[in-house]
mmCIF file of C-alpha atoms in Angstrom:
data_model
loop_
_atom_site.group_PDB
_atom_site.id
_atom_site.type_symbol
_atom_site.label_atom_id
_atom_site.label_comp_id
_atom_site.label_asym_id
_atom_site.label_seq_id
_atom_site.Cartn_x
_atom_site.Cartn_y
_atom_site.Cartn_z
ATOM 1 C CA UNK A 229 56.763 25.302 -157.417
ATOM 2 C CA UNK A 230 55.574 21.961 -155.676
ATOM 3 C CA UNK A 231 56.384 23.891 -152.155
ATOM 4 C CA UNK A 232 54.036 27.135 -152.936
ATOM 5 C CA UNK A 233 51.116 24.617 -154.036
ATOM 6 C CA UNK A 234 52.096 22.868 -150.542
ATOM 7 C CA UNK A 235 51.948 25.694 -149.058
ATOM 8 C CA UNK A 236 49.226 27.257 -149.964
ATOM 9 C CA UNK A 237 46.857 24.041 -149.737
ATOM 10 C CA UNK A 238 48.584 24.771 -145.859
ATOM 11 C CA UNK A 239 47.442 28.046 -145.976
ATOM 12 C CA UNK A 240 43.920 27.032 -147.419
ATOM 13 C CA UNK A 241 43.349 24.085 -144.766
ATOM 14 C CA UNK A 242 43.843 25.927 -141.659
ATOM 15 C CA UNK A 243 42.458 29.308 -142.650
ATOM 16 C CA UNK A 244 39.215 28.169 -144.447
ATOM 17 C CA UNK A 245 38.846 24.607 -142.994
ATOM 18 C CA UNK A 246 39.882 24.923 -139.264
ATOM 19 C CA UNK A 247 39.048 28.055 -138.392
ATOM 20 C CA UNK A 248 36.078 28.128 -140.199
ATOM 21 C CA UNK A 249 34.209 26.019 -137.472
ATOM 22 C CA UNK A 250 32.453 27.684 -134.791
ATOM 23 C CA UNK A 251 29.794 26.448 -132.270
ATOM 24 C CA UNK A 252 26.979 28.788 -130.371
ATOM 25 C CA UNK A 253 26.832 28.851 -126.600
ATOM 26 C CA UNK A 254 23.575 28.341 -124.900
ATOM 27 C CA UNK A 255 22.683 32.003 -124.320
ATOM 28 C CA UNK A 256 24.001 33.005 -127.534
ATOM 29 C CA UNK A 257 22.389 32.979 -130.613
ATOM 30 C CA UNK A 258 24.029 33.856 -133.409
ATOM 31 C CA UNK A 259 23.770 35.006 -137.151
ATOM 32 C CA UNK A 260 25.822 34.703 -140.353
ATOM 33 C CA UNK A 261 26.649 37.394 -143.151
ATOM 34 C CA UNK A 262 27.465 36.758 -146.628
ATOM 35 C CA UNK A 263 29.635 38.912 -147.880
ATOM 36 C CA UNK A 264 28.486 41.391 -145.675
ATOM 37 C CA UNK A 265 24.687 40.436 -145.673
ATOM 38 C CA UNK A 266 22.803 38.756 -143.620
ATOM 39 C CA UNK A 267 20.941 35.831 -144.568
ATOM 40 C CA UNK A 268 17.471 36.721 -145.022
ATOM 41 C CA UNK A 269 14.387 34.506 -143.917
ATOM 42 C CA UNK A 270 12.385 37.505 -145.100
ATOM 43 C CA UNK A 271 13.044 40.975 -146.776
ATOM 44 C CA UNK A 272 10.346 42.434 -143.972
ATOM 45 C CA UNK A 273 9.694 41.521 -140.581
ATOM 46 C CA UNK A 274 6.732 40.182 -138.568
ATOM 47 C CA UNK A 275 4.041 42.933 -138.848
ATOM 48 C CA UNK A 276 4.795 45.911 -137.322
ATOM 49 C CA UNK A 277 3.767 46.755 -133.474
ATOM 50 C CA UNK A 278 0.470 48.355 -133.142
ATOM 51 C CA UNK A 279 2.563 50.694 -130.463
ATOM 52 C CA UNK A 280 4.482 52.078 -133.190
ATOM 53 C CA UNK A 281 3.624 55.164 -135.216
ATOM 54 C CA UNK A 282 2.589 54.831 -139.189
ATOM 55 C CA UNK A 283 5.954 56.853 -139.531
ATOM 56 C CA UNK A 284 7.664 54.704 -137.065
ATOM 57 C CA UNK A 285 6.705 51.360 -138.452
ATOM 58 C CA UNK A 286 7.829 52.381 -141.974
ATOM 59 C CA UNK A 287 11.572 53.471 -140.270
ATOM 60 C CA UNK A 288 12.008 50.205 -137.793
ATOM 61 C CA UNK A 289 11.010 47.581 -141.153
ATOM 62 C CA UNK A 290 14.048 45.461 -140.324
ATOM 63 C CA UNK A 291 14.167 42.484 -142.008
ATOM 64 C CA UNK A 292 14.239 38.818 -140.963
ATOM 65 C CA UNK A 293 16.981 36.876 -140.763
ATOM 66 C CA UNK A 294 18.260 33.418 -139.976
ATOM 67 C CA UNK A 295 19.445 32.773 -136.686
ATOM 68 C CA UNK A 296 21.535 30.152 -135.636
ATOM 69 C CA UNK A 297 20.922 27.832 -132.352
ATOM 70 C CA UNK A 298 23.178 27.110 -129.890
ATOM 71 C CA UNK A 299 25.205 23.780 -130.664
ATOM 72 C CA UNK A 300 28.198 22.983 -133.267
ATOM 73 C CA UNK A 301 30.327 22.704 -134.661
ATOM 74 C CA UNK A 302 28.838 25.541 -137.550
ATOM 75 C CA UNK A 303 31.072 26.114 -140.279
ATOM 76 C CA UNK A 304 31.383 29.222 -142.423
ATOM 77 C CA UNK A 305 33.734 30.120 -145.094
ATOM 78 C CA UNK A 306 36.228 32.918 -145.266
ATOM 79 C CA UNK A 307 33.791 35.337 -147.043
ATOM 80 C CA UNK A 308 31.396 34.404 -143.906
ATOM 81 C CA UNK A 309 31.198 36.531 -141.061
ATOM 82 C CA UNK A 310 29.153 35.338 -137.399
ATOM 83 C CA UNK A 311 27.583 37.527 -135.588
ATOM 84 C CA UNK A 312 27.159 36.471 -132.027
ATOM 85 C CA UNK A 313 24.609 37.755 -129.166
ATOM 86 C CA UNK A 314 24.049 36.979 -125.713
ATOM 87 C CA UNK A 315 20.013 36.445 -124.903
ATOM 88 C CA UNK A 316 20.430 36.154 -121.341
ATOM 89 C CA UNK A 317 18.517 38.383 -119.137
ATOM 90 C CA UNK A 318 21.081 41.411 -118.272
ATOM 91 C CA UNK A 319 20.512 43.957 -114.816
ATOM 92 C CA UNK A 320 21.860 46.764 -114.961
ATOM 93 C CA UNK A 321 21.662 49.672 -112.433
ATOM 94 C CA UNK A 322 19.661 52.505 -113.533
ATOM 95 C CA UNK A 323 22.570 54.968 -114.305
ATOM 96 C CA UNK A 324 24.641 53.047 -116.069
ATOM 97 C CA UNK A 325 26.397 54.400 -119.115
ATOM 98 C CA UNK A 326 27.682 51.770 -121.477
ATOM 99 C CA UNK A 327 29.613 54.367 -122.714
ATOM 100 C CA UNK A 328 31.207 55.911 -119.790
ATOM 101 C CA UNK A 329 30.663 53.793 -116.559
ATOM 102 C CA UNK A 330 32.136 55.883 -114.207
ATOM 103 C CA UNK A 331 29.596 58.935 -115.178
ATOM 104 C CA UNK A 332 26.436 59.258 -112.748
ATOM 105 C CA UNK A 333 28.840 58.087 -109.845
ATOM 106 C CA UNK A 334 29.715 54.961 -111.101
ATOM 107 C CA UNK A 335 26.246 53.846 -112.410
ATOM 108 C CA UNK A 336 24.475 54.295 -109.542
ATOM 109 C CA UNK A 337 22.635 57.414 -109.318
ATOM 110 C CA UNK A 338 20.993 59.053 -112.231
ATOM 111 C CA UNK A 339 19.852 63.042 -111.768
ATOM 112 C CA UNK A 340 16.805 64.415 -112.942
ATOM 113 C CA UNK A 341 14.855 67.838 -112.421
ATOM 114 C CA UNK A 342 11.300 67.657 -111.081
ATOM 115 C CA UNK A 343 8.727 69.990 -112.115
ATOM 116 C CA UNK A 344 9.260 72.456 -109.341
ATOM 117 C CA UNK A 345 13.156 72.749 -110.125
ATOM 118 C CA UNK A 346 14.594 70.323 -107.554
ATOM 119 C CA UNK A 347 17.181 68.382 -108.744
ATOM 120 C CA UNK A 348 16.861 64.329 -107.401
ATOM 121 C CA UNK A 349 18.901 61.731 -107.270
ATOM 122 C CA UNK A 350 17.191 58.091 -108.341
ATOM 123 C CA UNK A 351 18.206 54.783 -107.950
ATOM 124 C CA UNK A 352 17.104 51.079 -108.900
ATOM 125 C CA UNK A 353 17.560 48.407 -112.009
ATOM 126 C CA UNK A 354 16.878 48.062 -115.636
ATOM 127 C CA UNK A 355 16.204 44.224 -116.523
ATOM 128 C CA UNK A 356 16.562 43.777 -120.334
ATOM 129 C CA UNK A 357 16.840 41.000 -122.698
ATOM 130 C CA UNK A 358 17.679 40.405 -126.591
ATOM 131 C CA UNK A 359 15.146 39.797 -128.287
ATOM 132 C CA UNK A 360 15.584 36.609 -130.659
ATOM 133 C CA UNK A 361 13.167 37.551 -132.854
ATOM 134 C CA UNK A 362 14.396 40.635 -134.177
ATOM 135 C CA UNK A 363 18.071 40.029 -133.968
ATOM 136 C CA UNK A 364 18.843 42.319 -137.091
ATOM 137 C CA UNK A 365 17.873 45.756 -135.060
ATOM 138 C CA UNK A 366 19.696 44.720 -132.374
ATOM 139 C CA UNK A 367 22.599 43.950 -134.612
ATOM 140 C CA UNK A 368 23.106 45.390 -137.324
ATOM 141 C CA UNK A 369 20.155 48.508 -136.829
ATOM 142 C CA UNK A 370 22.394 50.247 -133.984
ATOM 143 C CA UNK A 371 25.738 51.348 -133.409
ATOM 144 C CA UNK A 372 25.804 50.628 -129.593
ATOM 145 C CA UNK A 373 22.726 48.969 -128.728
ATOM 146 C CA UNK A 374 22.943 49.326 -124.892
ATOM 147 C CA UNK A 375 24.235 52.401 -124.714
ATOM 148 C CA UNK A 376 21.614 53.515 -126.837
ATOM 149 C CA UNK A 377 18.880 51.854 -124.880
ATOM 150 C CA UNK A 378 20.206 52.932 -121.383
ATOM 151 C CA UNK A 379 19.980 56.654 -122.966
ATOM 152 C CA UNK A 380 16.571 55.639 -124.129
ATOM 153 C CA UNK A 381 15.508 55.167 -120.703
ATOM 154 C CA UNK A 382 17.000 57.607 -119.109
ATOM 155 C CA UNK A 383 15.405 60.049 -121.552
ATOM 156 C CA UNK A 384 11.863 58.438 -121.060
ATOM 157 C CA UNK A 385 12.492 58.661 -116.676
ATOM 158 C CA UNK A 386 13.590 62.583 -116.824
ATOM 159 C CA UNK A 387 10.995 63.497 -119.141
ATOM 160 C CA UNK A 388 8.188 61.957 -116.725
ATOM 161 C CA UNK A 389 9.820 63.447 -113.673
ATOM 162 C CA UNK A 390 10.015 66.550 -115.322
ATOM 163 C CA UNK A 391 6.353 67.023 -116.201
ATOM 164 C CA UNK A 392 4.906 64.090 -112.920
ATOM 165 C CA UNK A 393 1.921 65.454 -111.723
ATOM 166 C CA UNK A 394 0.062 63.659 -108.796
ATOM 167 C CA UNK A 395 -3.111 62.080 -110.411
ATOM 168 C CA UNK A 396 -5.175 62.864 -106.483
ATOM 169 C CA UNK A 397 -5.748 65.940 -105.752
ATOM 170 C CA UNK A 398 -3.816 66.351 -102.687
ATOM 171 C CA UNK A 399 -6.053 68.863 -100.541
ATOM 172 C CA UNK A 400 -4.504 68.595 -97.119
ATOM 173 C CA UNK A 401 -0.848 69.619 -98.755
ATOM 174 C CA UNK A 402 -1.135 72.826 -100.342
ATOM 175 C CA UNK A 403 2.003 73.586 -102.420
ATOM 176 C CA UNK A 404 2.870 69.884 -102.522
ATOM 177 C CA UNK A 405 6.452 69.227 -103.456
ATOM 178 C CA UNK A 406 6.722 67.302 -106.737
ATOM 179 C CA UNK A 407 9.778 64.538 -105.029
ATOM 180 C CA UNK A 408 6.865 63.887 -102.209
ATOM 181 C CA UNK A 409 4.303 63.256 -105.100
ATOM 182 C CA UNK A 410 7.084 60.699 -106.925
ATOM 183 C CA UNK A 411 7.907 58.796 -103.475
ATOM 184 C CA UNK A 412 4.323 58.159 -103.309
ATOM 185 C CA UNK A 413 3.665 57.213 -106.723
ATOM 186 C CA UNK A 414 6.625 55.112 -107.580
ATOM 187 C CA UNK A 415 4.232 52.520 -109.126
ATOM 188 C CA UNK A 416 2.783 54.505 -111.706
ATOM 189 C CA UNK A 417 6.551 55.919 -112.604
ATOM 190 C CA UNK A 418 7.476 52.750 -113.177
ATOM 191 C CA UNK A 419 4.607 51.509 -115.205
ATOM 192 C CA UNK A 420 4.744 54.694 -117.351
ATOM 193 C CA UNK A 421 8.476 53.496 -118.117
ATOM 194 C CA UNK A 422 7.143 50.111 -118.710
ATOM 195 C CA UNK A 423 5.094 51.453 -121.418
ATOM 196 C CA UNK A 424 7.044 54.262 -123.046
ATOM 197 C CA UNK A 425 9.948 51.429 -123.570
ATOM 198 C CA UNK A 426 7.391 48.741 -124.898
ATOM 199 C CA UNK A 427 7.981 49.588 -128.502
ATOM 200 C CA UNK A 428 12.431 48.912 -127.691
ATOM 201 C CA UNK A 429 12.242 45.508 -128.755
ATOM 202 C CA UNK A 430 10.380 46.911 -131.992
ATOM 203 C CA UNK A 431 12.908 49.453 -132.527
ATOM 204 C CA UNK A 432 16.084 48.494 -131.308
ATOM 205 C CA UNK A 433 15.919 44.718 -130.714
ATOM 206 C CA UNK A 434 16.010 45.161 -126.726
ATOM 207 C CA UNK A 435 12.937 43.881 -125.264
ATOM 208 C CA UNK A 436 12.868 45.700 -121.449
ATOM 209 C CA UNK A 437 11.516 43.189 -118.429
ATOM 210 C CA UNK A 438 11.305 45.269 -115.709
ATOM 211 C CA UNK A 439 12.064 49.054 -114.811
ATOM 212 C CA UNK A 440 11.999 49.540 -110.500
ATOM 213 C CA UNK A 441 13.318 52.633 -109.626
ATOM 214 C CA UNK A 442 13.728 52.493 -105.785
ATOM 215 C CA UNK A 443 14.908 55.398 -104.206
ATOM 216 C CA UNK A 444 13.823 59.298 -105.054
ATOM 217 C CA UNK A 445 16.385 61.608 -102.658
ATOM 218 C CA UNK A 446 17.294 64.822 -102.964
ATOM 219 C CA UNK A 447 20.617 66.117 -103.099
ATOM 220 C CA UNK A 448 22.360 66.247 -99.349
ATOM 221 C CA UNK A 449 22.821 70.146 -99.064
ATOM 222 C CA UNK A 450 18.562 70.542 -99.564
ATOM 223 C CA UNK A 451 17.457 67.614 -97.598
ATOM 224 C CA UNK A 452 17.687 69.494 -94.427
ATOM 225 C CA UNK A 453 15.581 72.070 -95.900
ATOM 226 C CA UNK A 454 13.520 70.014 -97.714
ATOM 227 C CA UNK A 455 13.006 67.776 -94.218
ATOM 228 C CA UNK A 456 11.709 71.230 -92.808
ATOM 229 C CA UNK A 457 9.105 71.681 -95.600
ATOM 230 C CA UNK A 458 7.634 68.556 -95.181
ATOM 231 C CA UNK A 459 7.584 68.807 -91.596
ATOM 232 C CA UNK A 460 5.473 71.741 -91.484
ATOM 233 C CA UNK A 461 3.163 70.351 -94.177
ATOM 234 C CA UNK A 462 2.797 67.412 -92.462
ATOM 235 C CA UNK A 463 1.795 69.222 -89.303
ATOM 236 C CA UNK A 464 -0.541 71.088 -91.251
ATOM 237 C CA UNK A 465 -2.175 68.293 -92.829
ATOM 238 C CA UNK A 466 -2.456 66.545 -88.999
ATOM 239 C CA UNK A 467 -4.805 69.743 -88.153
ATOM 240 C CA UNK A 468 -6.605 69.844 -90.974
ATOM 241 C CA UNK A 469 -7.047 66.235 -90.408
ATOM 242 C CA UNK A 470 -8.126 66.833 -86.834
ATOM 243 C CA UNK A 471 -10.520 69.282 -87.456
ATOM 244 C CA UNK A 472 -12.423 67.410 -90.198
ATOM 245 C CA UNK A 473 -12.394 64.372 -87.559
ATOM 246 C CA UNK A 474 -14.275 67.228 -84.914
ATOM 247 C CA UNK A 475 -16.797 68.501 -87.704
ATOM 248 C CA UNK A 476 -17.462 64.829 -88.525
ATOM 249 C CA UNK A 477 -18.016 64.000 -84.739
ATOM 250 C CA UNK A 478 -20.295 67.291 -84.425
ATOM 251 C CA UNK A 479 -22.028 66.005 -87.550
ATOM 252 C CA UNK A 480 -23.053 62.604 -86.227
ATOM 253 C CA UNK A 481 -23.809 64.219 -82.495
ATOM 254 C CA UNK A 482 -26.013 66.246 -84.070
ATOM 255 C CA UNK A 483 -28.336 63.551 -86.312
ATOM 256 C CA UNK A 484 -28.464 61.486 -83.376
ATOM 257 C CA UNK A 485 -30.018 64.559 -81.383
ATOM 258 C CA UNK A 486 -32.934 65.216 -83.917
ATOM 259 C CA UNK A 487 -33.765 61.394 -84.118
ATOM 260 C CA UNK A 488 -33.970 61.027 -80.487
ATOM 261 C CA UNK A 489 -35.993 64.394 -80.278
ATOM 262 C CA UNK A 490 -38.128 62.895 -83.417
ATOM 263 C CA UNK A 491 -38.670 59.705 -81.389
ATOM 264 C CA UNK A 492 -39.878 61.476 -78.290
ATOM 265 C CA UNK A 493 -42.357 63.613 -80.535
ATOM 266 C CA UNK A 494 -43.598 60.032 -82.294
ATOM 267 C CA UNK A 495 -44.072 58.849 -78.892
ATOM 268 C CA UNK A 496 -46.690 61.833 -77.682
ATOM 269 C CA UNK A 497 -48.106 61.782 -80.760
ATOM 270 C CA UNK A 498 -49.269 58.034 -80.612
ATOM 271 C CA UNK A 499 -51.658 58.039 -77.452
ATOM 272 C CA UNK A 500 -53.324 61.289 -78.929
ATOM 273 C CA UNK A 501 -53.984 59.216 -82.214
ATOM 274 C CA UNK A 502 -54.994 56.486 -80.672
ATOM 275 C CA UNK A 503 -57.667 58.070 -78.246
ATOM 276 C CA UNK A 504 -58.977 59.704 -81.602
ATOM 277 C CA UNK A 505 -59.491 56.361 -83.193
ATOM 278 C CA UNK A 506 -61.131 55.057 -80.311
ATOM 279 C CA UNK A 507 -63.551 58.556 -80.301
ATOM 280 C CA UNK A 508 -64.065 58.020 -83.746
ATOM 281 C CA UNK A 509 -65.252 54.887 -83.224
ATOM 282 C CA UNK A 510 -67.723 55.689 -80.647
ATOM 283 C CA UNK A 511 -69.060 58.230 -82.939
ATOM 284 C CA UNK A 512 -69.604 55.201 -85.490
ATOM 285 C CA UNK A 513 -71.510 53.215 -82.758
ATOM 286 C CA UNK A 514 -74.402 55.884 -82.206
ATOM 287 C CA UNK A 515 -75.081 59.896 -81.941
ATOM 288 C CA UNK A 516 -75.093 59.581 -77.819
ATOM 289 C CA UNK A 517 -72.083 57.116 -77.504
ATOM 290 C CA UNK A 518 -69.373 60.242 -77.154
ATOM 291 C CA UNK A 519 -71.811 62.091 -74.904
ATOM 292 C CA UNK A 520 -71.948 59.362 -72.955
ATOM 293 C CA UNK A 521 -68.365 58.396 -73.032
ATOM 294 C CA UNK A 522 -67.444 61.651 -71.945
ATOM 295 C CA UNK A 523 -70.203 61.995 -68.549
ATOM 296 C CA UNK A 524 -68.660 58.618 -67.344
ATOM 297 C CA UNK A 525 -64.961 60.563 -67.346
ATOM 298 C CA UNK A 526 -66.439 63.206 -65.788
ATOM 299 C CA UNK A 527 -68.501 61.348 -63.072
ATOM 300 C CA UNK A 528 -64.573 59.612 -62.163
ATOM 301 C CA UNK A 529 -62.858 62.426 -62.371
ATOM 302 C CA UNK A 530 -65.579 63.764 -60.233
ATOM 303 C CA UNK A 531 -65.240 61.104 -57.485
ATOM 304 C CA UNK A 532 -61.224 61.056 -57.944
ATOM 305 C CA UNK A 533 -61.741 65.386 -56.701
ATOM 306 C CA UNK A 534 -61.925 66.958 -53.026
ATOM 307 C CA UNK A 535 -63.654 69.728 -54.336
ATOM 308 C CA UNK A 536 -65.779 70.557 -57.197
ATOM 309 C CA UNK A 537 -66.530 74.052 -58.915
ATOM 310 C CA UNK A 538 -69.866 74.250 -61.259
ATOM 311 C CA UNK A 539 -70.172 77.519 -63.170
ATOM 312 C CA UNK A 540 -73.733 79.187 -63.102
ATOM 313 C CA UNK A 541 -75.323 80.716 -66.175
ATOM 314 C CA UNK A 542 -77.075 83.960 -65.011
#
């Protein structure tokens, strides 16, 4: 009898006193069930995000619990549990598949269908952290949390590619080819995925830092062709270009023409109104001023000429 009391106090002093301490590394934080449940700071969380939908914010009310620091020794007793997760800033490339990682060739190319049928093949980086503050979504509100949240985004990026439409009118490429309109706006694809994923940390307890998708190709056996297209649209848009720059010139030749020729008009215009101020003015000064202003012209013009011709009334 004294060796099964022995025995178990054994038992009882390595299984609930040894190995019930536990520390929390410095990009871990950590949280503790009791009897299955967690501990509870609150039975709701912080108020919900203004991003999130009234049905939404009812469905993502996770509660909030205790978390633990890093440091230790913790202890917790056998009918505790610890629940441990890493918030250090993870990269990932943009195919990766928690779930499978050596679908979408290893992780590194994802395909998606533009709007115009052509399937493309991106490439880039999701940067994604845990967020502290809602540790219960992350876990304990999903199965898989990064799986889940990779399929998130890959969801959010097809949908946009599917339905990207260039917000310029592009004139000068008629039939534009929606891959040309996504290698030019890259920015605003990834700021759309910013957005769209703002409410993850909300939802699943993933808060996404940075979406960059670099590279938009198309598959190998098309490029060729698709090289072609934009070859002749870029050719196209080069004359189109051209001529504007010629109807432009013609434009500006052709202003500067009627202000020279409206100069040259000002400038016989100007004597004519000045000899009519000056006649006016001689009016002003007496009835025979004009009369006599006009006899002194004629007596030079008179002396100035070889030869003079009167005209006889009959």
């Amino acid at each position: 009898m004294t060796g099964v009391i022995l025995g178990f106090l054994a038992w009882f002093v390595v299984r609930c006193l040894l190995n019930g301490f536990y520390s929390v590394e410095q990009n871990e934080r950590a949280v503790k069930t009791v009897w299955g449940r967690a501990e509870r700071l609150e039975e709701r969380g912080s108020p919900p995000d203004p991003a999130l939908s009234p049905d939404e914010a009812e469905r993502y009310a996770y509660p909030r619990v205790r978390v633990i620091p890093p440091g230790g020794p913790y202890f917790r007793w056998p009918w505790e549990s610890v629940y441990k997760a890493s918030v250090a800033t993870e990269t990932v490339s943009l195919g990766y598949d928690p779930e499978n990682p050596s679908a979408n060739r290893g992780g590194q190319i994802l395909e998606a269908v533009t709007k115009d049928q052509l399937n493309t093949e991106l490439s880039g980086q999701i940067r994604f952290t845990v967020s502290e503050s809602n540790l219960y979504a992350f876990l304990f509100g999903i199965k898989n949390p990064r799986a889940h949240i990779m399929g998130y985004i890959h969801a959010v990026l097809r949908e946009r590619i599917a339905n990207f439409e260039s917000p310029q009118a592009d004139d000068d490429n008629i039939g534009a080819i929606s891959i040309n309109d996504l290698r030019k706006n890259l920015r605003l694809l990834n700021e759309h995925m910013e957005h769209e994923t703002s409410v993850s940390e909300a939802r699943y307890g993933i808060k996404l830092n940075a979406a960059l998708v670099t590279g938009i190709d198309p598959p190998d056996d098309v490029e060729s062709a698709l090289a072609a297209i934009n070859t002749a649209h870029n050719q196209v848009s080069s004359e189109i270009s051209l001529a504007r720059a010629a109807a432009d010139q013609k434009i500006v030749q052709s202003r500067r023409a009627v202000e020279i020729e409206t100069l040259k008009a000002q400038a016989e215009v100007e004597p004519l109104r000045a000899m009519a101020d000056q006649l006016e003015g001689l009016q002003q000064s007496g009835p025979n001023a004009v009369p006599n202003y006009v006899r002194n012209l004629r007596l030079g013009l008179i002396e100035k000429a070889g030869r003079v011709v009167l005209e006889v009334e009959s």
